mmCIF file of C-alpha atoms in Angstrom:
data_model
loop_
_atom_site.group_PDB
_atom_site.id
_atom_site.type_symbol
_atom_site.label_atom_id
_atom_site.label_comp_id
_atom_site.label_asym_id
_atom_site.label_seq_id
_atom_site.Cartn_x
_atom_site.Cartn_y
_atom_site.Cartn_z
ATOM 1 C CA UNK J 67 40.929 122.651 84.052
ATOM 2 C CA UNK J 68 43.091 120.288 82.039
ATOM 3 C CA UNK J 69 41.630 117.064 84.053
ATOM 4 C CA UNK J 70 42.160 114.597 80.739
ATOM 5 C CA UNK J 71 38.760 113.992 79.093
ATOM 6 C CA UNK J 72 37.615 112.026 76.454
ATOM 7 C CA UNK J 73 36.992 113.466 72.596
ATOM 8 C CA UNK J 74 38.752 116.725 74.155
ATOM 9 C CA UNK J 75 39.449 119.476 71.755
ATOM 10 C CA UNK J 76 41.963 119.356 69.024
ATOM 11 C CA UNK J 77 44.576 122.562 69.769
ATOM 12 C CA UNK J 78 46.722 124.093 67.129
ATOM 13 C CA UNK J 79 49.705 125.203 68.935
ATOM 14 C CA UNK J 80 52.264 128.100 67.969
ATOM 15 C CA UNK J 81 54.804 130.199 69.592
ATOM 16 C CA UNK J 82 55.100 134.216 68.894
ATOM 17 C CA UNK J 83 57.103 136.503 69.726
ATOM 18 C CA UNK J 84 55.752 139.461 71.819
ATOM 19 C CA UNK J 85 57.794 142.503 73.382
ATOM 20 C CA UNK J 86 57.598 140.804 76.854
ATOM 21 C CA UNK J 87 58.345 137.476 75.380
ATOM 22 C CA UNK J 88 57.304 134.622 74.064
ATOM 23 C CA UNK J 89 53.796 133.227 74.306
ATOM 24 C CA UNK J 90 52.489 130.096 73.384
ATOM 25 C CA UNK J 91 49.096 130.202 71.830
ATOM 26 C CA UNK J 92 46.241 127.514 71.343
ATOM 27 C CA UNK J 93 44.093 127.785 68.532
ATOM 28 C CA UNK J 94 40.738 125.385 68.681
ATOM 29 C CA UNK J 95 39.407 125.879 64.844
ATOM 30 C CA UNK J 96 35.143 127.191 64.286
ATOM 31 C CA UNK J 97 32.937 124.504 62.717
ATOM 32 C CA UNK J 98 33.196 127.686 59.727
ATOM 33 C CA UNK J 99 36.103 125.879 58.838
ATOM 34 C CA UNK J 100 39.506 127.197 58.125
ATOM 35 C CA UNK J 101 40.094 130.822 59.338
ATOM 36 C CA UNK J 102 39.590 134.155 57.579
ATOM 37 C CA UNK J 103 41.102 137.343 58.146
ATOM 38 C CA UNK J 104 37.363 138.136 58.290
ATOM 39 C CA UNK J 105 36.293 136.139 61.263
ATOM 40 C CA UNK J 106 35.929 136.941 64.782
ATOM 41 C CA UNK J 107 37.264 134.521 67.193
ATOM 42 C CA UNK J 108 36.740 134.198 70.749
ATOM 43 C CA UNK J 109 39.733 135.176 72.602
ATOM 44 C CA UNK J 110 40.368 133.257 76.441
ATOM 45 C CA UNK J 111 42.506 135.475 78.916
ATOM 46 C CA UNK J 112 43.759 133.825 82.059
ATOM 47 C CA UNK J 113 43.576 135.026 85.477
ATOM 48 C CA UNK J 114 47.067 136.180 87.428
ATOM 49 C CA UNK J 115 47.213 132.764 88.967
ATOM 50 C CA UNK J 116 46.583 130.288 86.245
ATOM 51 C CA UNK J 117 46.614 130.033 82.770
ATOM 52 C CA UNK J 118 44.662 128.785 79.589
ATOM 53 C CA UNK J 119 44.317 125.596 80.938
ATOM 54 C CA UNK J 120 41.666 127.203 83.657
ATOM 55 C CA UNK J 121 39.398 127.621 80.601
ATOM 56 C CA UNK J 122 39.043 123.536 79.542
ATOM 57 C CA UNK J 123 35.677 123.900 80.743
ATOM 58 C CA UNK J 124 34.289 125.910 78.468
ATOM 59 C CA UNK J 125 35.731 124.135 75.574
ATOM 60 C CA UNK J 126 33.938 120.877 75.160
ATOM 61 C CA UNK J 127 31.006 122.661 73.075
ATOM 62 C CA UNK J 128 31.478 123.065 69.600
ATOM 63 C CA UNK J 129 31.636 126.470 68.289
ATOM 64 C CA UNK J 130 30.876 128.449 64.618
ATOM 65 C CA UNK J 131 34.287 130.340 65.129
ATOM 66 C CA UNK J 132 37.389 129.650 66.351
ATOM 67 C CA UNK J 133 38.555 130.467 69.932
ATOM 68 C CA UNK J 134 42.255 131.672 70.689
ATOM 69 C CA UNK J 135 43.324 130.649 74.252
ATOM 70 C CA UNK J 136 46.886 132.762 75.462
ATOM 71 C CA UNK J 137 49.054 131.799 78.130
ATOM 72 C CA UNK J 138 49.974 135.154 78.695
ATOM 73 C CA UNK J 139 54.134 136.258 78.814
ATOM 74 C CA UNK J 140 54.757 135.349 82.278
ATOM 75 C CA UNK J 141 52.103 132.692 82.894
ATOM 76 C CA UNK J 142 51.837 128.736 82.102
ATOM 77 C CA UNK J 143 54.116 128.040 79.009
ATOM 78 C CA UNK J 144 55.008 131.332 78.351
ATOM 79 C CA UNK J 145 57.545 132.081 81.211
ATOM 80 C CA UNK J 146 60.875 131.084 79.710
ATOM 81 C CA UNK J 147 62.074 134.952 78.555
ATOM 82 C CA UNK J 148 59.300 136.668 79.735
ATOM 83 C CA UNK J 149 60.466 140.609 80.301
ATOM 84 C CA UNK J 150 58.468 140.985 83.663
ATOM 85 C CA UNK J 151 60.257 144.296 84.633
ATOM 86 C CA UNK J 152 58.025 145.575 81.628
ATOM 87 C CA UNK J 153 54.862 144.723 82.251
ATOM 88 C CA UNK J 154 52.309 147.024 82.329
ATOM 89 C CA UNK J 155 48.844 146.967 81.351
ATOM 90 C CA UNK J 156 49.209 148.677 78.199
ATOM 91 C CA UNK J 157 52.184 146.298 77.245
ATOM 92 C CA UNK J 158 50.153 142.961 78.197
ATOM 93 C CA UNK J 159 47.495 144.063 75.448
ATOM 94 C CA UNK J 160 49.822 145.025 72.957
ATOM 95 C CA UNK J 161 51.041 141.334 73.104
ATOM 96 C CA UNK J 162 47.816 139.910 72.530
ATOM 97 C CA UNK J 163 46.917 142.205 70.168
ATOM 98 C CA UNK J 164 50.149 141.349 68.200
ATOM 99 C CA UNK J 165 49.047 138.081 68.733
ATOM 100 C CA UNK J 166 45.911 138.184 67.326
ATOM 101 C CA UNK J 167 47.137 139.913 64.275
ATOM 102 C CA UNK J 168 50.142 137.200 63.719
ATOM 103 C CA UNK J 169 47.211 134.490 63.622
ATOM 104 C CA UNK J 170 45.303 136.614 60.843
ATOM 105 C CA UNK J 171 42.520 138.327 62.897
ATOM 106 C CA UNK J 172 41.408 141.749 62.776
ATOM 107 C CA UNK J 173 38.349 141.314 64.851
ATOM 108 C CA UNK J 174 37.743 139.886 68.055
ATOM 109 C CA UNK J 175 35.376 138.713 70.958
ATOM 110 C CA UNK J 176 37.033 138.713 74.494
ATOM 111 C CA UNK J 177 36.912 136.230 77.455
ATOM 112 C CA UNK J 178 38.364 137.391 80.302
ATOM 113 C CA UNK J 179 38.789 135.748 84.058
ATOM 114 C CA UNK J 180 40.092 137.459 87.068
ATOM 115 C CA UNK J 181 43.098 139.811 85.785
ATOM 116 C CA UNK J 182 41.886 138.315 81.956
ATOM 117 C CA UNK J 183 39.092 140.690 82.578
ATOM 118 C CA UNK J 184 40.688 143.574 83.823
ATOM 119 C CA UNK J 185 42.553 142.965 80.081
ATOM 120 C CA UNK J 186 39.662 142.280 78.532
ATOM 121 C CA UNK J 187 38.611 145.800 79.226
ATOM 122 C CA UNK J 188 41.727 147.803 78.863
ATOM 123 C CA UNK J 189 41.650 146.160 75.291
ATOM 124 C CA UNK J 190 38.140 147.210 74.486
ATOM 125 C CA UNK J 191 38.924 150.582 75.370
ATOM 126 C CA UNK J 192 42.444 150.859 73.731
ATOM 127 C CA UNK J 193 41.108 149.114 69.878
ATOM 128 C CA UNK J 194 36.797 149.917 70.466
ATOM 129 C CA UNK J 195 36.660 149.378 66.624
ATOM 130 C CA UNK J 196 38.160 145.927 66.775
ATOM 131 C CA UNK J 197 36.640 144.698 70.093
ATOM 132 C CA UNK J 198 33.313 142.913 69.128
ATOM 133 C CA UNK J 199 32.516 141.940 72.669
ATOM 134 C CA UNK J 200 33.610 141.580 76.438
ATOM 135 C CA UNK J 201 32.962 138.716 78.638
ATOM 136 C CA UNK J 202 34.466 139.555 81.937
ATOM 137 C CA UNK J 203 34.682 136.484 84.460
ATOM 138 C CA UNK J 204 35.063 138.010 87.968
ATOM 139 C CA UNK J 205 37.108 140.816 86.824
ATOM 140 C CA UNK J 206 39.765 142.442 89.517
ATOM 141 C CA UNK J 207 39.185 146.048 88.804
ATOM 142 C CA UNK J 208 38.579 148.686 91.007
ATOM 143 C CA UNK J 209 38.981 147.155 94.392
ATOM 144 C CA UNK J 210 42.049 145.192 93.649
ATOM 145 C CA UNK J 211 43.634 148.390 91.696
ATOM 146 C CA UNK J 212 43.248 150.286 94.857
ATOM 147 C CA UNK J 213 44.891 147.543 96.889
ATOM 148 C CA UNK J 214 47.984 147.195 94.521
ATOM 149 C CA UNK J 215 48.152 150.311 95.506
ATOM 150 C CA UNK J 216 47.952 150.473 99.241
ATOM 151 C CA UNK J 217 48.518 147.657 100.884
ATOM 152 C CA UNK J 218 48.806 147.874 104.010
ATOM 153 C CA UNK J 219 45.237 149.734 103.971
ATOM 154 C CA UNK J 220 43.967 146.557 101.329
ATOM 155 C CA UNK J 221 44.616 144.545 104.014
ATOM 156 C CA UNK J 222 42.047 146.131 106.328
ATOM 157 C CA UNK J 223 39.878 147.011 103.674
ATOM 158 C CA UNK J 224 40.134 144.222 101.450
ATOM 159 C CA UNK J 225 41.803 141.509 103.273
ATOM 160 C CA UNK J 226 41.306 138.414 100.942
ATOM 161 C CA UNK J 227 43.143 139.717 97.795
ATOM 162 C CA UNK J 228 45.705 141.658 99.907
ATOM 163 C CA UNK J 229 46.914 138.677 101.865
ATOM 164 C CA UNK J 230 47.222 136.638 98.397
ATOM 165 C CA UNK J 231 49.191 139.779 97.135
ATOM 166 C CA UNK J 232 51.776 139.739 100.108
ATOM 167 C CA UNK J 233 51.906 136.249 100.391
ATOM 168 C CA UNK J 234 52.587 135.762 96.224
ATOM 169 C CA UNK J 235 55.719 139.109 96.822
ATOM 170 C CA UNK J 236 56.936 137.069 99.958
ATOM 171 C CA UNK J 237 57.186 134.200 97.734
ATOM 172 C CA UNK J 238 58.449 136.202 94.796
ATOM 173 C CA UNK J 239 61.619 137.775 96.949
ATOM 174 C CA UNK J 240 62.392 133.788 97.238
ATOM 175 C CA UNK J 241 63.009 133.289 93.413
ATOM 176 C CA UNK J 242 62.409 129.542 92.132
ATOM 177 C CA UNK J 243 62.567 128.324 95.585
ATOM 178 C CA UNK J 244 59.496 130.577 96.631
ATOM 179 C CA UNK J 245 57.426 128.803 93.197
ATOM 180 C CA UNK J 246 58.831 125.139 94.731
ATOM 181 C CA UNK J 247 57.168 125.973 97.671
ATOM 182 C CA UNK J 248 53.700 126.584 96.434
ATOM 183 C CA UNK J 249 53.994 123.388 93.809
ATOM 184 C CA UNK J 250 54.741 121.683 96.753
ATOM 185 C CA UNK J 251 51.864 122.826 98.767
ATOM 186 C CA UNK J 252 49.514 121.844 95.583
ATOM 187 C CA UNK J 253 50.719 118.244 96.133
ATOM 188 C CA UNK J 254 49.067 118.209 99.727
ATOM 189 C CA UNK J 255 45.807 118.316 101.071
ATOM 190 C CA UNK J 256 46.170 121.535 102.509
ATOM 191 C CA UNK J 257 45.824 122.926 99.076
ATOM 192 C CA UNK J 258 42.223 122.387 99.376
ATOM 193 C CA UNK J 259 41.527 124.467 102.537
ATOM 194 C CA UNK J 260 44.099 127.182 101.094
ATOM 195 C CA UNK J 261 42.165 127.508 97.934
ATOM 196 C CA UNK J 262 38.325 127.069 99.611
ATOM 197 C CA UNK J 263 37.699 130.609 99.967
ATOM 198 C CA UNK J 264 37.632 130.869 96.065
ATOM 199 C CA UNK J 265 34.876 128.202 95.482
ATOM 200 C CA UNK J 266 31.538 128.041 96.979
ATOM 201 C CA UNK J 267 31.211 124.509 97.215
ATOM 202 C CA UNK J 268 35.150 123.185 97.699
ATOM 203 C CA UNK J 269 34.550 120.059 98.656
ATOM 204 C CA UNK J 270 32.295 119.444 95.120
ATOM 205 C CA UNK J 271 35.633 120.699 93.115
ATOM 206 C CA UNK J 272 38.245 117.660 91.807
ATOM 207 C CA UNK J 273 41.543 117.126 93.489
ATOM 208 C CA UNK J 274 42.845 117.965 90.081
ATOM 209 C CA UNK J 275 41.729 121.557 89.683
ATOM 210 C CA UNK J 276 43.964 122.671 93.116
ATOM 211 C CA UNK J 277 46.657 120.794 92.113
ATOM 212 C CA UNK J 278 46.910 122.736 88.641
ATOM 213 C CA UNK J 279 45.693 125.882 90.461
ATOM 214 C CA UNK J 280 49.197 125.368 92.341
ATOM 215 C CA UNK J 281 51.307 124.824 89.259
ATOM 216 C CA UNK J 282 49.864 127.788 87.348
ATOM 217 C CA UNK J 283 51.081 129.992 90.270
ATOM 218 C CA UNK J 284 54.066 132.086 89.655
ATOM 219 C CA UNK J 285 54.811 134.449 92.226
ATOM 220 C CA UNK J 286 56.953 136.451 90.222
ATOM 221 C CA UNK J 287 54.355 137.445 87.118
ATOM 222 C CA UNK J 288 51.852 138.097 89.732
ATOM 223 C CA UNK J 289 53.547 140.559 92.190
ATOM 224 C CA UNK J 290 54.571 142.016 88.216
ATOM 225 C CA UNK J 291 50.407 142.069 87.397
ATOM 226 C CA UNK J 292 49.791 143.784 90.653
ATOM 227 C CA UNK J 293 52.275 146.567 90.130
ATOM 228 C CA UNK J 294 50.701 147.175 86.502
ATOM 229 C CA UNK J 295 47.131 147.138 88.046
ATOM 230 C CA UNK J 296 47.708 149.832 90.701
ATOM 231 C CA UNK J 297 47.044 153.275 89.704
ATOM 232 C CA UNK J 298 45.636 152.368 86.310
ATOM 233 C CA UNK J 299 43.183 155.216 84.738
ATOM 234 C CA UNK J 300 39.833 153.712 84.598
ATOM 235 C CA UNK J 301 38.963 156.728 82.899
ATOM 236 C CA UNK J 302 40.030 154.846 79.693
ATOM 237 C CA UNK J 303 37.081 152.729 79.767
ATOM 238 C CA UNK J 304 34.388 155.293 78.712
ATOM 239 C CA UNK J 305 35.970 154.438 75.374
ATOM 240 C CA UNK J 306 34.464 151.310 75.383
ATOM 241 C CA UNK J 307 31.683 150.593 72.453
ATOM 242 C CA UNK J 308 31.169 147.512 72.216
ATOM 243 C CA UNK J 309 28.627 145.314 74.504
ATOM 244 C CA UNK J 310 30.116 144.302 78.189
ATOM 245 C CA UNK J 311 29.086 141.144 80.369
ATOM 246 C CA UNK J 312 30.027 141.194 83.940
ATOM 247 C CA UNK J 313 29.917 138.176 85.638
ATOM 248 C CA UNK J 314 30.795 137.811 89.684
ATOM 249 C CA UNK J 315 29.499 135.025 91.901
ATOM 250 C CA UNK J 316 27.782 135.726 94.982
ATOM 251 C CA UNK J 317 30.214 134.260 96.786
ATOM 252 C CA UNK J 318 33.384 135.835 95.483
ATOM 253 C CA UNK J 319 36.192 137.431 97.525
ATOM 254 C CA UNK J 320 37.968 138.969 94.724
ATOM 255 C CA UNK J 321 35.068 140.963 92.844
ATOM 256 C CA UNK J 322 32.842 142.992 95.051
ATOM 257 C CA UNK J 323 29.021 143.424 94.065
ATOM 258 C CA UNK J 324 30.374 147.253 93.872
ATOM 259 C CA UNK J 325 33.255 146.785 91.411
ATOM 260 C CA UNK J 326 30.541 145.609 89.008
ATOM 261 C CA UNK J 327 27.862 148.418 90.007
ATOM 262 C CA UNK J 328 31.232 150.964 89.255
ATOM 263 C CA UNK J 329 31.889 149.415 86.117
ATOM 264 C CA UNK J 330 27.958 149.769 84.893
ATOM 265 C CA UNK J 331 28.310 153.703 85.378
ATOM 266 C CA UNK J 332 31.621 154.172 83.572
ATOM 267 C CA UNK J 333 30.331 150.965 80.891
ATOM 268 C CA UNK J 334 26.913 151.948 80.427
ATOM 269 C CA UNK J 335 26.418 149.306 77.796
ATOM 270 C CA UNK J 336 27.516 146.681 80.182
ATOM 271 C CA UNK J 337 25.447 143.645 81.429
ATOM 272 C CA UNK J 338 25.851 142.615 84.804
ATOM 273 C CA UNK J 339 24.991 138.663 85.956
ATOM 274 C CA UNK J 340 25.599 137.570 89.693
ATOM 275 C CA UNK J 341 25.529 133.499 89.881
ATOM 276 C CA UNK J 342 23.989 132.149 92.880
ATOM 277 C CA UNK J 343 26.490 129.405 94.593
ATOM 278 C CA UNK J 344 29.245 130.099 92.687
ATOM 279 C CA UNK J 345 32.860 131.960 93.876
ATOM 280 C CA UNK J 346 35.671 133.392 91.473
ATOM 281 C CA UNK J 347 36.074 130.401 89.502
ATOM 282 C CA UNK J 348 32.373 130.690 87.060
ATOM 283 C CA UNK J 349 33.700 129.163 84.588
ATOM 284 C CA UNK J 350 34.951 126.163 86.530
ATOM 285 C CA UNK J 351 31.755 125.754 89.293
ATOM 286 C CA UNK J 352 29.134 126.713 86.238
ATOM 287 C CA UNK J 353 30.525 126.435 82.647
ATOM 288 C CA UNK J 354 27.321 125.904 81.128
ATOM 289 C CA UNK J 355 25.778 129.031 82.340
ATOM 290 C CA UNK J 356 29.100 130.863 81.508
ATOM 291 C CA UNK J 357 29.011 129.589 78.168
ATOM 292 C CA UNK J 358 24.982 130.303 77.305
ATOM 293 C CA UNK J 359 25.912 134.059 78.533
ATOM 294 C CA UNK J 360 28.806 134.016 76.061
ATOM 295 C CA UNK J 361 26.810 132.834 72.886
ATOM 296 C CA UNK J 362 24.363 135.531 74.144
ATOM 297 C CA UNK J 363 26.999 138.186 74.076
#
């Protein structure tokens, strides 16, 4: 998370424009040196509760090219303007991708976490020739699709992300009081025991991380995310050409062992990886394994 740490990464910072708003973009430069048009830079997408930030982790290593972390139109500090009544998944990509080729890149390697992933993949699908890679971190796919759908059935079937989903709309249909509220709740030590079921071992995460777990929320952008995910054509995906790693951990309550098994058949070029002691936060509970799977890929 963005816990303060010495020799942390220098961060080139612009804002774009997008056609759901503007989005402020981090750039931490390759030890190539300056970009090229040519290069192929790892590209972070956040979750539908967070934001770049949720990738610090990963980012103490040097790397040979440069990484491209997106607070997405809706999400950390690219909320002011963001055009929520149109997102979609198609639209979300389109902004990265216009991104992407503001910055100079016409080639890219994605890192995706939680709704990141789903991303991740639409992306790989929608420009295979440009995708060099997926990394998906506990993507929300095929279960959580089908929930956004039905709810009331996700919550018998798949309680954990369906109560988060009606609890984020209840607080959505409050409008900036309904964000106050969670903020507030992220000051308190009850955001510990709200946000346990996502780690495997809470107690061994810092204060910090739940605190900016709790700012990143915004109701709003995720009830939006969840209407864009239901009914989406996974079809799409058996477009996908490039290489695919699927990472869930054992523990996790948003990416069933059978989302991944579903995603092998329709991805046959994917790689799956199940961490042992680890929830829907790899990246945060076991960066160093993330990141050895990611130089892999």
């Amino acid at each position: 998370m963005s816990v303060q740490q010495k020799n942390a990464p220098t961060l080139r910072r612009h804002v774009l424009p997008t056609e759901l708003g503007p989005c402020m973009v981090r750039v931490q430069q390759g030890t190539h040196g300056p970009r090229a048009e040519s290069g192929t830079p790892e590209v972070y997408l956040h979750g539908a509760a967070g934001s770049w930030t949720t990738f610090q982790s990963l980012l103490a290593r040097a790397t040979a090219h440069d990484r491209v972390l997106i607070d997405l139109p809706g999400w950390g500090e690219s909320t002011a303007g963001a055009r929520r009544e149109q997102f979609s998944i198609e639209a979300m990509a389109r902004a990265v991708v216009g991104v992407l080729s503001v910055l100079g890149y016409r080639r890219w390697k994605l890192v995706g976490h939680s709704m990141g992933g789903f991303l991740a993949l639409h992306m790989a699908a929608a420009w295979p020739e440009e995708t060099a890679g997926v990394a998906a971190i506990s993507a929300t796919t095929f279960r959580v699709s089908d929930a956004c759908g039905a709810p009331l059935r996700g919550l018998y079937k798949f309680p954990a992300f369906t109560g988060m989903l009606l609890a984020m709309r209840s607080m959505a249909a409050l409008g900036g009081a309904g964000t106050a509220v969670v903020r507030t709740i992220a000051t308190t030590p009850l955001m510990r025991p709200l946000m346990s079921p996502f780690f495997a071992d809470p107690a061994a995460i810092p204060p910090a991380v739940f605190r900016e777990l709790g700012d990143d929320a915004r109701p709003a952008s995720f009830s939006a995310a969840a209407r864009a995910a239901a009914h989406y054509d996974f079809g799409q995906w058996r477009g996908i050409l490039c290489p695919v790693l699927a990472i869930r951990g054992d523990r996790d309550v948003f990416t069933p062992e059978s989302d991944l098994a579903r995603l092998a058949v329709v991805v046959p070029q994917t790689r799956l990886a199940t961490f042992e002691r680890c929830g829907h936060f790899a990246h945060i509970e076991q960066p160093d394994h993330v990141h050895r799977l990611i130089d892999e890929l």
